């Protein structure tokens, strides 16, 4: 039988042929493997396939580690396929199984412990077996290949490092906290010098830039702020600087404030850069997750899980409540409802949903996000995996996430009753596909001079009135619409009458003009129109006061009545809605009380079974159980203790106590006798006193019993006397009646 040995080296594959197969037996070498000449006399090189490059060597060794047969190795083994009754020694059992599955080979594979000594000798004398191979080259190649293989096992890729995402999102959160603290400090510090600017500007970056460019408020008129602020805000800042009531500061104070403002600007710019870096990294590492939940929420999920692979291993239920662990365990401890969402609450798709639909959309989003995560973490887009190599585009990588997001948007539209949006539209949390700008400058509220003419009960124009609830807002809108619709025909009639009475007078003074055959409803003039018309003299003639005033008063009364009716209707609707909510709350309470009721029923059923087994009614069984008069066998069967047994136990306990007292008294007497003998006659008086005391103590319970018996007898005698007195009193009127009857007779 011919024996071949397969040897894997950092340089290539070597196929050795043994002179005889006896070398696999114990002591088969007979000392010849200790020298290079001896091993060369036993083994000869049959074939050698050298690796072309380091990349080829890494590819071949990685396949060998996984137990795969590469085309290069199979071509080497084809050289011995014609050998009959040949054996092949392989060091790795997994590789031996893979070679055994090749159809073109019919070899007897050996991969057990008998080849250990053989491979040790081959490794020691490998340069002498392969001509042209130096020991220094083997060591260098082994070191380089081991490093390459370690990187390959770790799948090291600078484009797919989720550690950078974890660090970036943590730094972004820290930057937000520091930036808010610094911006608040700048506004508070500079506010002592120019307090009005904080009410005009609401953006921290614009505020810091204005401080850096303007400095003192006295320089506001000379400073050009057009690159920082819009024109109307710039004029408002300059006008406020001229009449500012802030304190004066020194140049040193201003230098410190400007340095802090410079840091706010630098932090804001760096935060923008970091946000862009995070978005790009998330698009490279987890494109499907980013398409579903966004880059910030996705990065927080990865950071919370520790890595992308850990997050991909988690089920959808875990991803859904990730970030709400404290609420989950509190709900489990208190047996309340568990949370429906954690970090996913900040996703735009969950933000669009309302009420109960939030939980449904969060569950669906978690499911789709889990699928996208597994594709992001485990998909292989290389030439060996999908076969596309570097030609794969970002759209192909994120195709699954985009398709799933479209499905969730359609589901959300069906639940909310909204119209379906197109496939490529990104929906904001408020339902409008508009991306907000970086920062927005809003002007502060100004003084309203028109509020001076109010009666005092009306709300100010600058302050919006708060509504209590959504139902009240809807009812008020419906009320105003109904009043306007009903008021239109009345206004048209009034305008026709006024125009007919007025004749050739100015139409502005008497009523609305009819343009293009349509009548316009009277509306209150705006503030701007009233301000413009305030400076001009009113040349129109005064309207008639008799008929027109009466008509207007009637209109007001009708409107007030209709408003009152509509308010009553709205209040009734609100009450009906509250009454409709009460059964739902009752159902919830009943559901919560169901487990306790079940437990009570189960306990009652068990008590009945035990009472039946003991042969007692359930009420008596409960009383005996409370007194401790029920005992259980080894099988758990209850037995009732009878009164006789209880009396016997009490008597036995009393006898035991009496015996213990008697023994104690005997011991005392013996001790006293010993003391008397030891002390002589002088202690006889003491002994008498002790005997008297002992007799008194012994007679005390007997005296008490006698007193109790005497008191009981006295009580019985008194009771009998009372009963006799009562009987006599009852008999007296009967005797009188009899005497009267006799006298009459």
XYZ file of C-alpha atoms in Angstrom:
745
model
C 0.000 0.000 0.000
C 1.381 3.421 -1.036
C 1.229 6.237 1.566
C 1.048 9.932 0.614
C 1.287 12.828 3.078
C -0.351 16.268 2.480
C 1.631 19.092 4.089
C 0.333 22.710 4.173
C 3.109 25.326 4.391
C 3.126 29.161 4.245
C 4.761 28.844 0.848
C 2.394 26.347 -0.782
C 1.010 22.795 -0.775
C 3.516 19.891 -0.600
C 2.658 16.254 -1.416
C 5.142 13.745 0.049
C 5.451 10.020 -0.665
C 6.579 7.526 1.990
C 8.716 4.495 1.183
C 6.500 2.287 3.340
C 3.352 2.680 5.407
C 5.042 1.202 8.487
C 6.168 4.652 9.603
C 2.631 5.269 10.968
C 3.014 2.412 13.430
C 4.546 2.950 16.880
C 8.371 3.026 16.696
C 8.098 2.944 12.925
C 10.889 5.490 12.443
C 13.487 3.557 14.505
C 15.363 6.792 15.215
C 15.732 7.877 11.582
C 13.509 10.976 12.030
C 16.036 12.681 14.294
C 18.298 13.700 11.402
C 17.583 15.341 8.059
C 19.269 12.486 6.159
C 17.103 9.923 7.948
C 13.818 11.711 7.215
C 14.838 12.265 3.602
C 15.499 8.524 3.258
C 11.954 7.829 4.472
C 10.042 10.572 2.586
C 10.392 12.078 -0.867
C 8.713 15.134 -2.436
C 6.214 14.098 -5.133
C 4.625 17.452 -6.025
C 4.717 21.069 -4.794
C 2.261 23.936 -5.645
C 3.632 27.322 -4.639
C 1.373 30.296 -3.724
C 1.544 33.233 -6.147
C 1.153 36.062 -3.580
C 0.329 36.830 0.049
C -3.328 37.355 -0.845
C -3.484 33.913 -2.457
C -1.816 32.373 0.587
C -4.380 34.062 2.883
C -7.276 32.858 0.724
C -6.006 29.264 0.688
C -5.257 29.137 4.431
C -8.645 30.683 5.303
C -10.356 27.960 3.252
C -8.313 25.278 5.005
C -9.304 26.649 8.423
C -12.971 26.385 7.451
C -12.426 22.828 6.127
C -12.929 23.626 2.436
C -11.089 22.194 -0.579
C -9.892 24.943 -2.923
C -9.389 24.451 -6.690
C -5.614 24.695 -6.208
C -5.648 21.841 -3.678
C -7.934 19.692 -5.819
C -5.587 20.106 -8.821
C -2.703 18.926 -6.615
C -4.647 15.838 -5.534
C -5.561 14.961 -9.127
C -1.956 13.867 -9.651
C -2.540 10.782 -7.444
C -6.056 9.892 -8.551
C -4.732 7.021 -10.706
C -2.975 5.400 -7.774
C -4.595 2.172 -6.629
C -4.797 1.123 -2.995
C -3.208 4.391 -1.906
C -3.588 6.165 1.438
C -3.434 9.895 2.159
C -2.444 11.314 5.571
C -4.097 14.654 6.440
C -3.503 16.644 9.622
C -7.014 18.222 9.891
C -10.024 15.830 10.211
C -12.409 18.455 8.757
C -10.245 18.794 5.662
C -10.039 14.994 5.397
C -13.850 14.750 5.341
C -14.014 17.390 2.614
C -11.381 15.567 0.504
C -13.223 12.293 0.972
C -16.317 13.852 -0.667
C -14.442 14.587 -3.919
C -15.867 12.260 -6.615
C -12.663 11.825 -8.659
C -10.594 10.460 -5.755
C -10.710 6.957 -4.263
C -8.156 7.224 -1.451
C -7.988 5.836 2.062
C -7.751 8.974 4.228
C -5.884 8.862 7.544
C -6.371 11.780 9.988
C -6.067 10.279 13.478
C -3.463 10.411 16.231
C -1.088 8.041 14.404
C 0.044 10.922 12.159
C 1.118 13.228 14.999
C 4.759 12.081 15.208
C 5.030 12.028 11.415
C 3.919 15.658 11.016
C 6.188 16.760 13.871
C 9.210 15.281 12.065
C 8.154 16.866 8.757
C 7.863 20.341 10.351
C 11.299 20.010 11.953
C 13.027 19.061 8.678
C 10.821 20.898 6.145
C 13.681 22.901 4.458
C 15.577 19.644 3.743
C 12.469 17.987 2.232
C 11.607 20.922 -0.098
C 14.619 22.041 -2.144
C 15.268 25.795 -2.439
C 13.470 26.656 0.825
C 15.431 28.373 3.628
C 14.461 28.315 7.349
C 14.538 32.164 7.495
C 12.032 32.427 4.643
C 9.681 29.980 6.340
C 9.692 31.937 9.634
C 9.100 35.286 7.861
C 6.292 33.904 5.739
C 4.685 32.209 8.750
C 4.665 35.469 10.723
C 3.131 37.500 7.882
C 0.522 34.869 7.116
C -0.491 34.550 10.781
C -1.101 38.327 10.999
C -3.128 38.290 7.798
C -5.157 35.312 8.996
C -5.882 37.016 12.337
C -7.176 40.105 10.534
C -9.278 37.918 8.291
C -10.807 36.093 11.254
C -11.682 39.371 12.948
C -13.050 40.632 9.618
C -11.188 43.897 10.108
C -12.520 46.585 7.751
C -12.112 50.344 8.312
C -15.432 50.982 6.545
C -17.436 48.782 8.949
C -16.395 49.745 12.473
C -19.416 50.287 14.670
C -17.202 51.411 17.555
C -16.860 54.761 15.786
C -20.639 55.132 15.771
C -20.873 54.421 19.511
C -18.205 57.018 20.288
C -19.655 59.586 17.863
C -23.204 59.463 19.237
C -21.913 59.643 22.822
C -19.795 62.685 21.935
C -22.766 64.268 20.147
C -24.922 63.981 23.278
C -22.145 65.426 25.440
C -21.686 68.294 22.982
C -25.385 69.134 23.121
C -25.274 69.364 26.914
C -22.127 71.510 26.961
C -23.389 73.715 24.144
C -26.655 74.430 25.938
C -24.778 75.262 29.147
C -22.326 77.609 27.383
C -25.067 79.324 25.358
C -27.156 79.913 28.476
C -24.120 81.376 30.238
C -23.361 83.713 27.281
C -26.949 85.019 27.224
C -26.999 85.559 30.972
C -23.576 87.251 30.995
C -24.096 89.550 28.003
C -27.693 90.151 29.077
C -26.492 92.480 31.831
C -25.097 94.755 29.117
C -27.738 94.309 26.365
C -30.826 92.514 27.795
C -33.132 93.415 24.876
C -31.168 91.341 22.343
C -32.078 88.092 24.147
C -35.752 88.813 23.508
C -35.192 89.598 19.838
C -32.899 86.648 18.966
C -33.784 83.094 19.925
C -30.928 81.266 18.183
C -27.765 80.611 20.189
C -25.419 80.623 17.179
C -26.770 83.930 15.838
C -26.555 85.439 19.336
C -22.890 84.435 19.700
C -22.003 85.702 16.214
C -23.605 89.073 16.925
C -21.573 89.373 20.152
C -18.358 88.517 18.298
C -18.935 91.042 15.520
C -20.612 93.884 17.468
C -18.941 93.866 20.882
C -20.354 96.795 22.868
C -23.938 97.772 22.163
C -22.748 101.276 21.288
C -21.113 99.818 18.156
C -24.426 98.451 16.849
C -25.086 101.368 14.487
C -21.640 101.014 12.856
C -21.617 97.176 12.631
C -22.878 95.380 9.526
C -24.956 92.376 10.616
C -26.464 91.544 7.214
C -24.426 88.324 6.914
C -25.722 87.093 10.283
C -29.316 88.359 10.570
C -32.179 89.205 8.201
C -32.789 92.848 7.481
C -35.834 93.340 9.716
C -34.162 91.630 12.687
C -31.000 93.667 12.174
C -32.950 96.932 12.318
C -34.760 95.720 15.455
C -31.434 94.929 17.178
C -29.929 98.295 16.259
C -33.035 100.160 17.413
C -33.026 98.282 20.737
C -29.302 99.014 21.243
C -29.935 102.784 21.118
C -32.503 102.679 23.954
C -31.087 99.743 25.933
C -31.285 99.840 29.739
C -28.346 97.497 30.358
C -25.331 98.250 32.518
C -21.968 99.372 31.232
C -19.109 96.821 31.077
C -15.369 97.149 30.685
C -13.212 95.918 27.810
C -11.883 93.050 29.960
C -15.441 91.856 30.598
C -16.184 92.038 26.883
C -13.039 90.037 26.033
C -14.130 87.204 28.317
C -17.686 87.246 26.945
C -16.392 87.220 23.358
C -14.042 84.303 24.069
C -16.976 82.315 25.488
C -19.093 83.252 22.454
C -16.237 82.070 20.227
C -16.297 78.704 21.954
C -20.064 78.455 21.406
C -19.533 79.115 17.682
C -16.710 76.551 17.454
C -18.724 73.933 19.324
C -21.725 74.502 17.052
C -19.610 74.168 13.903
C -17.890 71.041 15.237
C -21.270 69.568 16.140
C -22.427 70.067 12.554
C -19.280 68.305 11.288
C -19.740 65.457 13.765
C -23.383 65.062 12.759
C -22.380 64.808 9.105
C -19.680 62.265 9.943
C -22.178 60.198 11.910
C -24.693 60.269 9.059
C -22.062 59.141 6.551
C -20.825 56.368 8.846
C -24.351 55.122 9.500
C -25.086 55.097 5.773
C -21.966 52.959 5.237
C -22.445 50.528 8.121
C -26.226 50.221 8.574
C -28.000 51.627 5.486
C -31.236 49.685 6.007
C -31.540 50.703 9.662
C -30.856 54.333 8.706
C -33.566 54.243 6.042
C -36.105 52.978 8.593
C -35.433 54.935 11.807
C -32.912 57.624 10.858
C -29.233 58.021 11.628
C -29.546 59.405 15.184
C -32.049 56.817 16.446
C -30.121 54.020 14.710
C -26.840 55.162 16.247
C -28.427 55.274 19.714
C -29.766 51.741 19.246
C -26.301 50.457 18.269
C -24.677 52.288 21.183
C -27.245 50.898 23.624
C -26.731 47.329 22.395
C -22.914 47.649 22.325
C -22.332 46.749 18.685
C -24.128 46.180 15.423
C -23.770 42.407 15.725
C -25.291 42.365 19.224
C -28.216 44.448 17.974
C -28.700 42.145 14.978
C -28.831 39.100 17.287
C -31.638 40.673 19.354
C -35.269 39.797 18.551
C -37.788 42.406 17.443
C -39.419 42.525 20.894
C -36.094 43.529 22.452
C -35.410 46.179 19.795
C -38.891 47.630 20.375
C -38.365 48.358 24.099
C -34.609 48.974 23.977
C -33.972 51.979 26.208
C -37.043 51.434 28.423
C -35.619 48.693 30.654
C -36.409 50.521 33.879
C -40.058 50.991 32.916
C -40.270 47.356 31.788
C -39.030 45.900 35.069
C -41.155 48.312 37.094
C -44.233 47.201 35.120
C -43.376 43.538 35.622
C -42.859 44.097 39.344
C -46.108 46.012 39.836
C -48.071 43.842 37.343
C -48.988 46.812 35.133
C -48.893 47.232 31.355
C -45.404 46.944 29.867
C -43.997 49.816 27.740
C -44.676 49.749 24.009
C -41.556 51.569 22.833
C -38.153 52.729 24.030
C -35.679 54.576 21.804
C -37.946 53.899 18.811
C -40.344 56.531 20.175
C -38.093 59.209 18.613
C -38.358 57.689 15.121
C -40.329 59.809 12.643
C -42.739 56.996 11.750
C -43.766 56.524 15.397
C -44.050 60.282 15.838
C -46.609 60.507 13.018
C -48.933 57.959 14.655
C -51.537 59.099 17.172
C -53.004 57.408 20.235
C -53.186 53.635 20.154
C -51.576 53.471 16.709
C -48.185 54.370 18.185
C -47.787 50.918 19.709
C -48.790 49.167 16.471
C -46.392 51.207 14.355
C -43.590 50.739 16.927
C -44.063 46.963 16.838
C -44.103 46.896 13.030
C -41.090 49.209 12.827
C -39.120 47.035 15.267
C -39.852 43.948 13.154
C -38.720 45.571 9.918
C -35.697 47.153 11.619
C -34.605 43.715 12.871
C -34.682 42.342 9.323
C -32.695 45.321 8.057
C -30.175 44.979 10.886
C -29.454 41.352 10.030
C -28.885 42.267 6.400
C -26.571 45.126 7.436
C -24.573 42.976 9.846
C -24.349 39.685 7.948
C -24.659 40.517 4.239
C -21.490 39.880 2.212
C -21.292 42.162 -0.834
C -17.791 41.014 -1.812
C -16.921 39.011 -4.912
C -17.192 35.772 -2.948
C -20.531 36.677 -1.363
C -23.081 38.342 -3.639
C -20.634 38.381 -6.526
C -20.850 42.170 -7.077
C -17.647 43.254 -5.379
C -17.109 47.022 -5.192
C -19.695 47.767 -7.897
C -22.653 47.595 -5.481
C -24.389 50.961 -5.013
C -25.868 52.563 -1.905
C -29.392 52.143 -3.316
C -28.888 48.390 -3.571
C -27.555 48.198 -0.017
C -30.539 50.099 1.427
C -33.211 48.610 -0.877
C -34.714 46.447 1.869
C -34.981 49.346 4.326
C -36.606 51.682 1.779
C -39.145 49.020 0.751
C -40.041 48.259 4.383
C -40.377 51.955 5.201
C -42.828 52.341 2.329
C -44.893 49.422 3.679
C -44.985 50.983 7.162
C -46.026 54.348 5.703
C -48.885 52.668 3.816
C -49.959 50.858 6.994
C -49.824 54.130 8.923
C -51.884 55.881 6.245
C -54.531 53.156 6.478
C -54.662 53.364 10.277
C -54.776 57.151 10.419
C -57.121 57.540 7.434
C -54.689 59.801 5.574
C -54.082 59.817 1.813
C -51.201 57.605 0.659
C -47.958 59.379 -0.115
C -45.591 58.607 -2.944
C -42.846 56.059 -2.439
C -39.874 58.436 -2.327
C -41.259 61.077 0.031
C -39.740 61.385 3.506
C -42.435 62.252 6.026
C -41.584 64.495 8.970
C -43.043 63.809 12.449
C -45.799 66.386 11.889
C -46.861 64.705 8.624
C -45.399 67.401 6.347
C -42.499 66.428 4.025
C -40.475 69.581 4.719
C -36.943 69.629 6.124
C -36.385 72.433 8.694
C -33.496 74.839 8.322
C -30.397 74.954 10.470
C -31.684 77.830 12.609
C -34.567 80.221 12.569
C -34.599 83.812 13.776
C -37.869 84.961 15.342
C -38.692 88.467 16.440
C -39.863 89.034 19.997
C -43.397 90.135 20.820
C -43.900 93.853 20.726
C -46.159 96.187 22.668
C -49.707 96.293 21.277
C -51.217 99.787 21.642
C -54.664 98.559 20.523
C -54.988 96.577 23.753
C -55.390 99.865 25.707
C -58.909 100.317 24.323
C -60.246 96.989 25.612
C -62.786 96.663 28.412
C -60.516 94.431 30.487
C -62.138 91.041 29.996
C -60.632 90.315 26.576
C -57.319 88.438 26.180
C -54.313 90.340 24.850
C -53.540 90.008 21.136
C -49.950 88.886 21.693
C -50.882 86.058 24.061
C -52.812 83.159 22.505
C -55.713 81.837 24.553
C -55.283 78.229 25.666
C -57.850 75.580 24.805
C -58.697 72.912 27.311
C -59.071 70.004 24.961
C -59.350 68.984 21.338
C -63.122 68.495 21.556
C -63.616 72.072 22.768
C -61.491 73.415 19.882
C -63.497 71.441 17.343
C -66.783 72.574 18.881
C -65.700 76.243 18.780
C -64.659 75.947 15.132
C -68.021 74.389 14.268
C -69.800 77.153 16.217
C -68.049 79.956 14.360
C -68.654 78.294 10.982
C -72.350 77.850 11.736
C -72.719 81.454 12.906
C -70.953 82.817 9.811
C -73.092 80.699 7.477
C -76.316 81.830 9.162
C -75.168 85.433 9.337
C -74.415 85.688 5.594
C -78.022 85.994 4.322
C -78.926 88.488 7.068
C -75.917 90.653 6.204
C -76.831 90.521 2.528
C -80.384 91.687 3.302
C -79.125 94.481 5.511
C -76.642 95.625 2.870
C -79.380 95.707 0.207
C -81.640 97.853 2.425
C -78.793 100.207 3.332
C -77.767 100.623 -0.295
C -81.375 101.350 -1.313
C -81.717 103.992 1.438
C -78.337 105.555 0.873
C -78.853 106.359 -2.792
C -75.798 108.031 -4.319
C -73.816 108.153 -1.076
C -70.395 106.541 -0.676
C -70.793 102.721 -0.597
C -67.979 102.365 1.941
C -69.988 104.247 4.549
C -73.273 102.357 4.149
C -72.421 98.726 3.437
C -70.424 96.265 1.353
C -70.072 96.830 -2.360
C -71.439 94.336 -4.873
C -68.612 93.466 -7.235
C -69.066 90.952 -10.081
C -72.519 90.041 -8.815
C -71.320 88.720 -5.425
C -71.986 90.276 -2.025
C -69.088 90.453 0.463
C -69.706 89.846 4.167
C -68.748 92.639 6.565
C -65.465 91.835 8.338
C -63.551 93.806 10.964
C -60.671 95.806 9.595
C -57.108 94.739 10.377
C -54.735 96.609 12.643
C -52.653 97.875 9.742
C -55.666 99.380 7.945
C -56.836 101.098 11.123
C -53.358 102.542 11.683
C -53.148 103.823 8.081
C -56.586 105.374 8.177
C -55.993 106.979 11.595
C -53.946 109.851 10.187
C -56.383 110.790 7.370
C -59.554 112.850 7.996
C -62.840 110.966 7.640
C -64.743 112.705 4.829
C -67.616 110.161 4.589
C -71.053 111.235 5.918
C -72.224 109.653 9.176
C -74.600 106.682 8.755
C -78.236 106.931 9.879
C -78.689 105.911 13.476
C -82.406 104.998 13.755
C -83.039 101.948 11.554
C -79.472 100.751 11.160
C -78.768 100.772 14.893
C -81.874 98.751 15.607
C -80.962 96.193 12.937
C -77.442 95.790 14.296
C -78.759 95.309 17.845
C -81.167 92.622 16.613
C -78.329 90.893 14.766
C -76.165 90.889 17.897
C -78.956 89.443 20.009
C -79.584 86.653 17.471
C -75.876 85.828 17.260
C -75.556 85.683 21.044
C -78.549 83.353 21.285
C -77.150 81.054 18.598
C -73.748 81.016 20.264
C -75.341 80.107 23.590
C -77.285 77.258 21.956
C -74.182 75.954 20.214
C -72.217 76.122 23.462
C -74.897 74.075 25.210
C -74.787 71.506 22.420
C -71.010 71.281 22.595
C -71.142 70.806 26.379
C -73.692 68.028 25.924
C -71.431 66.340 23.401
C -68.484 66.570 25.795
C -70.588 65.055 28.587
C -71.709 62.244 26.285
C -68.083 61.560 25.353
C -67.133 61.405 29.041
C -70.041 59.067 29.757
C -68.963 56.871 26.843
C -65.466 56.672 28.326
C -66.755 55.411 31.700
C -67.681 51.889 30.484
C -64.222 51.567 28.942
C -62.599 52.480 32.257
C -64.899 50.022 34.033
C -63.868 47.283 31.604
C -60.198 48.025 32.304
C -60.809 47.790 36.058
C -62.681 44.526 35.598
C -59.823 43.130 33.549
C -57.340 44.081 36.257
C -59.568 42.517 38.937
C -59.992 39.256 36.994
C -56.757 37.597 38.242
C -57.593 38.309 41.911
C -61.137 36.986 41.454
C -59.778 33.837 39.850
C -57.366 33.366 42.737
C -60.173 33.825 45.274
C -62.349 31.296 43.455
C -59.474 28.831 43.318
C -58.842 29.236 47.072
C -62.571 28.787 47.824
C -62.717 25.625 45.713
C -59.666 24.219 47.466
C -61.134 24.955 50.897
C -64.341 23.155 49.932
C -62.390 20.091 48.839
C -60.424 20.033 52.107
C -63.605 20.509 54.174
C -65.265 17.673 52.282
C -62.244 15.438 52.890
C -62.369 16.289 56.616
C -66.152 15.622 56.742
C -67.056 19.110 57.987
C -69.062 22.043 56.609
C -66.872 24.784 55.158
C -67.740 27.399 57.841
C -66.841 25.002 60.670
C -63.703 23.912 58.821
C -62.562 27.546 58.560
C -63.150 28.135 62.311
C -61.255 24.982 63.255
C -58.450 25.897 60.861
C -58.127 29.338 62.477
C -58.017 27.749 65.987
C -55.461 25.189 64.887
C -57.780 22.239 65.433
C -57.023 20.692 61.996
C -54.092 18.390 61.454
C -52.788 16.972 58.161
C -51.489 13.495 57.386
C -48.363 12.722 55.440
C -50.570 12.476 52.325
C -51.969 15.962 52.974
C -55.417 14.732 54.075
C -57.000 16.969 56.775
C -58.388 15.544 60.018
C -60.458 17.421 62.625
C -59.356 17.174 66.265
C -62.375 16.340 68.489
C -63.227 18.080 71.790
C -62.412 14.971 73.775
C -58.901 14.911 72.376
C -58.508 18.589 73.158
C -59.693 18.020 76.769
C -57.357 15.054 77.136
C -54.468 17.145 75.884
C -55.330 19.922 78.342
C -55.600 17.485 81.273
C -52.295 15.890 80.311
C -50.711 19.351 80.208
C -52.178 20.246 83.634
C -50.930 16.960 85.134
C -47.489 17.587 83.697
C -47.482 21.079 85.238
C -48.623 19.728 88.633
C -45.939 17.009 88.566
C -43.330 19.614 87.706
C -44.469 21.801 90.645
C -44.405 18.839 93.027
C -40.879 17.959 91.940
C -39.818 21.553 92.452
C -41.294 21.646 95.986
C -39.563 18.359 96.903
C -36.258 19.765 95.716
C -36.774 22.914 97.815
C -37.514 20.908 100.947
C -34.385 18.839 100.466
C -32.330 21.994 100.040
C -33.790 23.468 103.246
C -33.084 20.300 105.242
C -29.503 20.394 104.080
C -29.235 24.063 105.117
C -30.728 23.310 108.567
C -28.288 20.515 109.167
C -25.424 22.747 108.099
C -26.440 25.902 110.082
C -27.882 24.298 113.257
C -30.914 25.320 115.375
C -30.491 29.063 114.640
C -32.087 28.618 111.248
C -35.263 26.946 112.617
C -37.104 30.301 112.977
C -36.288 31.168 109.371
C -37.530 27.784 108.283
C -40.830 28.397 110.080
C -41.296 31.726 108.359
C -40.614 30.117 104.990
C -43.090 27.339 105.723
C -45.755 29.898 106.614
C -45.086 31.836 103.434
C -45.230 28.634 101.340
C -48.538 27.639 102.915
C -49.965 31.096 102.269
C -48.827 30.935 98.630
C -50.295 27.441 98.256
C -53.607 28.558 99.844
C -54.010 31.653 97.679
C -55.540 29.916 94.582
C -57.891 27.932 96.887
C -59.057 31.162 98.565
C -59.646 32.744 95.186
C -61.725 29.790 94.060
C -63.792 29.935 97.235
C -64.406 33.674 96.770
C -65.475 33.130 93.168
C -67.900 30.384 94.209
C -69.341 32.599 96.961
C -69.809 35.515 94.542
C -71.477 33.185 92.052
C -73.922 31.949 94.716
C -74.765 35.515 95.750
C -75.381 36.431 92.110
C -77.713 33.458 91.623
C -79.650 34.404 94.777
C -80.055 38.015 93.607
C -81.222 36.839 90.209
C -83.825 34.554 91.779
C -85.054 37.385 93.945
C -85.443 39.664 90.914
C -87.382 36.976 89.083
C -89.726 36.491 92.102
C -90.321 40.237 92.374
C -91.178 40.421 88.691
C -93.614 37.528 88.979
C -95.341 39.205 91.945
C -95.686 42.476 90.030
C -97.219 40.590 87.119
C -99.659 38.776 89.424
C -100.859 41.983 91.220
C -102.999 43.413 88.349
C -104.489 39.959 87.730
C -105.582 39.721 91.395
C -107.091 43.208 91.218
C -109.072 42.225 88.119
C -110.441 39.139 89.887
C -111.481 41.217 92.950
C -113.296 43.737 90.736
C -115.154 40.942 88.953
C -116.255 39.455 92.287
C -117.447 42.830 93.563
C -119.494 43.386 90.416
C -121.053 39.958 90.713
